[in-house]
Coordinates of C-alpha atoms in Angstrom, one line a residue:
M1 CA 18.7 27.5 -6.5
S2 CA 15.5 28.2 -4.5
I3 CA 13.1 25.3 -4.3
T4 CA 9.5 25.6 -3.2
F5 CA 7.9 22.8 -1.3
R6 CA 4.2 22.6 -1.2
H7 CA 1.1 20.4 -1.2
A8 CA -1.2 20.7 -4.2
D9 CA -4.6 22.3 -3.7
Q10 CA -6.3 19.0 -4.4
V11 CA -4.4 17.3 -1.5
W12 CA -5.5 20.0 0.9
S13 CA -9.1 19.7 -0.4
D14 CA -9.2 15.9 -0.2
H15 CA -7.5 15.8 3.2
P16 CA -8.9 18.7 5.2
R17 CA -7.4 17.5 8.5
L18 CA -3.9 17.5 7.0
A19 CA -1.3 19.3 9.2
A20 CA 2.2 19.6 7.7
G21 CA 5.6 21.0 8.8
A22 CA 8.8 21.5 6.9
L23 CA 12.4 22.0 8.1
Y24 CA 15.6 22.7 6.1
V25 CA 19.0 22.0 7.7
T26 CA 22.5 22.3 6.5
G27 CA 25.9 21.1 7.8
V28 CA 24.7 17.6 8.4
D29 CA 27.3 15.4 10.2
A30 CA 27.2 11.7 9.4
S31 CA 29.3 10.9 12.5
A32 CA 27.1 12.6 15.1
D33 CA 26.3 10.5 18.1
V34 CA 22.5 10.5 18.5
G35 CA 22.2 7.3 20.5
A36 CA 21.0 8.8 23.8
R37 CA 18.3 11.0 22.2
V38 CA 17.1 8.2 19.9
A39 CA 16.8 6.0 23.0
A40 CA 14.8 8.6 24.8
Y41 CA 12.3 9.1 22.0
T42 CA 12.1 5.3 21.4
E43 CA 11.2 4.8 25.1
R44 CA 8.4 7.3 24.7
A45 CA 7.0 5.3 21.8
R46 CA 7.6 2.0 23.7
A47 CA 5.6 3.4 26.6
R48 CA 2.6 4.1 24.4
L49 CA 2.9 0.6 22.8
A50 CA 2.7 -0.9 26.3
V51 CA -0.8 0.6 26.7
A52 CA -2.2 0.0 23.2
G53 CA -1.1 -1.3 19.8
E54 CA -0.1 1.1 17.1
G55 CA -3.3 0.4 15.2
E56 CA -5.2 2.0 18.0
F57 CA -3.3 5.3 18.0
P58 CA -5.4 8.2 16.8
E59 CA -2.5 9.3 14.6
V60 CA -2.2 6.0 12.9
M61 CA -6.0 5.5 12.6
A62 CA -6.2 8.8 10.8
W63 CA -3.6 7.8 8.2
R64 CA -5.4 4.4 7.8
R65 CA -8.6 6.3 6.9
A66 CA -6.7 8.5 4.5
F67 CA -5.2 5.5 2.8
S68 CA -8.6 3.9 2.5
R69 CA -10.0 7.1 0.9
M70 CA -7.1 6.8 -1.7
G71 CA -8.2 3.3 -2.5
L72 CA -5.3 1.6 -0.6
K73 CA -5.6 -1.3 1.8
P74 CA -4.2 0.3 5.0
T75 CA -2.9 -3.0 6.4
Q76 CA -1.0 -3.6 3.2
Y77 CA 0.3 -0.1 2.7
R78 CA 1.1 1.5 6.1
C79 CA 2.3 5.0 6.7
A80 CA 5.9 5.3 7.7
S81 CA 5.2 6.0 11.4
E82 CA 3.0 3.0 11.7
S83 CA 5.7 0.8 10.1
L84 CA 8.2 2.1 12.6
L85 CA 5.9 1.5 15.6
R86 CA 5.1 -2.0 14.3
R87 CA 8.7 -2.8 14.0
L88 CA 9.4 -1.5 17.5
R89 CA 6.6 -3.5 18.9
K90 CA 7.7 -6.7 17.2
E91 CA 11.5 -6.4 17.3
G92 CA 12.1 -4.0 20.2
T93 CA 14.3 -1.6 18.2
L94 CA 14.3 0.9 15.4
P95 CA 16.6 0.7 12.4
R96 CA 19.9 2.5 12.6
I97 CA 20.7 4.2 9.3
H98 CA 22.2 7.7 9.6
P99 CA 22.1 10.2 12.5
V100 CA 19.6 12.4 10.8
V101 CA 17.4 9.5 9.8
D102 CA 17.7 7.9 13.1
L103 CA 16.6 11.0 15.0
C104 CA 13.7 11.6 12.6
N105 CA 12.6 8.0 12.9
A106 CA 12.7 8.1 16.7
V107 CA 10.8 11.4 16.9
S108 CA 8.3 10.0 14.3
A109 CA 7.7 7.0 16.5
A110 CA 7.3 9.1 19.6
Y111 CA 4.8 11.3 18.0
A112 CA 3.3 8.5 15.8
V113 CA 3.5 11.0 12.9
P114 CA 5.3 10.3 9.6
V115 CA 8.5 12.2 9.2
A116 CA 10.5 12.2 5.9
A117 CA 14.1 13.2 5.5
L118 CA 15.3 13.9 2.0
D119 CA 18.7 14.8 0.7
A120 CA 18.0 18.3 -0.6
D121 CA 20.8 18.1 -3.2
R122 CA 19.0 15.2 -4.9
I123 CA 15.8 17.3 -5.4
T124 CA 15.4 19.1 -8.8
G125 CA 13.8 22.5 -8.5
P126 CA 12.2 24.9 -8.7
L127 CA 9.2 22.9 -7.3
L128 CA 8.8 19.8 -5.0
E129 CA 5.1 19.2 -4.7
V130 CA 3.0 16.6 -2.9
R131 CA 0.4 15.9 -5.5
P132 CA -1.5 13.1 -7.3
A133 CA 0.8 11.4 -9.8
R134 CA 0.3 11.5 -13.5
G135 CA 1.9 8.1 -13.8
D136 CA 5.0 9.1 -15.8
E137 CA 7.1 10.1 -12.8
R138 CA 10.2 8.0 -12.1
Y139 CA 10.6 6.4 -8.6
T140 CA 13.8 4.7 -7.5
P141 CA 13.3 1.9 -5.0
F142 CA 16.0 1.4 -2.3
G143 CA 16.9 -1.9 -4.1
G144 CA 17.5 0.0 -7.4
G145 CA 15.5 0.0 -10.7
T146 CA 12.7 2.3 -11.7
E147 CA 9.0 2.3 -10.9
H148 CA 6.2 4.6 -11.9
P149 CA 3.5 5.7 -9.4
V150 CA -0.1 4.8 -10.3
P151 CA -1.9 7.8 -11.8
G152 CA -3.7 9.5 -9.0
E153 CA -1.4 8.1 -6.3
V154 CA -0.1 10.9 -4.0
T155 CA 3.6 11.4 -4.3
F156 CA 6.4 13.9 -3.8
A157 CA 7.2 15.0 -7.3
D158 CA 10.0 17.4 -8.3
S159 CA 10.5 19.5 -11.5
A160 CA 12.4 16.7 -13.2
G161 CA 9.5 14.3 -12.9
R162 CA 11.1 12.3 -10.2
A163 CA 8.9 10.8 -7.5
H164 CA 10.5 11.0 -4.1
A165 CA 7.8 8.8 -2.4
R166 CA 5.3 6.0 -3.2
R167 CA 1.8 6.2 -1.8
W168 CA 2.5 9.4 0.0
T169 CA 3.9 8.5 3.4
H170 CA 4.3 4.8 2.8
R171 CA 7.8 4.7 1.3
Q172 CA 10.5 7.2 0.4
S173 CA 12.8 7.0 -2.6
G174 CA 16.3 5.6 -2.7
H175 CA 17.3 8.5 -5.0
S176 CA 17.0 11.1 -2.3
A177 CA 17.7 8.9 0.7
V178 CA 20.0 10.6 3.3
G179 CA 23.4 9.0 3.2
P180 CA 27.1 9.5 4.2
G181 CA 27.6 12.3 1.7
T182 CA 24.5 14.2 2.6
R183 CA 25.0 17.7 3.8
R184 CA 21.6 19.4 3.4
V185 CA 18.3 17.9 4.3
L186 CA 14.6 18.7 3.9
V187 CA 12.5 17.2 6.7
V188 CA 8.8 17.0 6.2
A189 CA 6.2 15.9 8.9
E190 CA 2.6 15.2 8.0
A191 CA -0.3 14.4 10.3
Q192 CA -4.0 13.6 9.6
H193 CA -5.5 13.2 13.1
D194 CA -7.8 15.7 14.8
D195 CA -5.0 17.1 17.0
G196 CA -2.5 17.3 14.3
A197 CA -2.6 21.1 13.8
R198 CA -1.9 21.6 17.5
V199 CA 0.9 19.1 17.6
M200 CA 2.7 20.1 14.4
P201 CA 4.5 23.3 15.7
D202 CA 5.9 21.4 18.7
L203 CA 7.0 18.5 16.4
V204 CA 8.8 20.9 14.1
R205 CA 10.5 22.7 17.0
T206 CA 11.5 19.3 18.4
L207 CA 13.1 18.2 15.2
A208 CA 14.9 21.5 14.8
G209 CA 16.2 21.4 18.3
E210 CA 17.5 17.8 18.1
L211 CA 19.2 18.3 14.7
S212 CA 20.8 21.5 15.9
A213 CA 22.1 19.8 19.1
H214 CA 23.8 17.2 16.9
G215 CA 25.7 19.5 14.5
A216 CA 23.2 20.4 11.8
E217 CA 22.1 24.1 11.3
P218 CA 18.4 24.7 10.9
V219 CA 18.1 27.4 8.3
A220 CA 14.3 27.6 7.9
S221 CA 11.1 25.9 9.1
A222 CA 7.4 26.4 8.7
V223 CA 4.0 24.9 9.6
L224 CA 2.1 24.7 6.4
T225 CA -1.6 25.4 5.9
P226 CA -4.0 25.9 3.0
A227 CA -3.6 29.6 3.5
A228 CA 0.2 29.4 3.7
P229 CA 1.1 26.2 1.8
E230 CA 4.6 27.0 0.5
F231 CA 8.0 26.5 2.1
V232 CA 11.0 27.9 0.2
F233 CA 14.6 26.7 0.8
R234 CA 17.8 26.9 -1.1
A235 CA 19.5 23.8 -2.3

């Protein structure tokens, strides 16, 4: 089945500096050794943190402003890249979960841009849309159970009414988390800072190159804009 990933018109309108990229890979290998590359990107992030705290990064500041505009307290609900950088600053390491997730997290920290990795086989098509929630979507926390996004909260919603994120880039869903049995992955990167549109093509190329070097096969990728907002992949 072909699935279309897109951001709703309202999201583009409400966040005019949004820059987004998408990448679809197959042949994911859960045994790939990504340690050296994760360490390299982590060191890039650590070098930035030695100069300034993550809250001073333009990339993070832009997401904090976006969260404030959505009515969220940005120091309570942090975008994913800020949470990774904060953990790295405080604990000195990033979590190790799965080769694809570990690479995406390390690249996310290095660029200070949120990067989501979703198990494509856990997405119900034909549409996965970043949009304001109605409030009846079902979200599965990593600890289990079911939550419902607040009406108006930006989420990744599929055609079955399942929410694959809470508060946009704050937290992904346990339902579509990449795990040992994952073979196909949709990767999404989203930036809000002034330089995001320039950085995004390089970020997508970097992710594609790293995943390809570790056994996955990049099938398609795109940088999304209001004029070309759709990315189609087969799952």
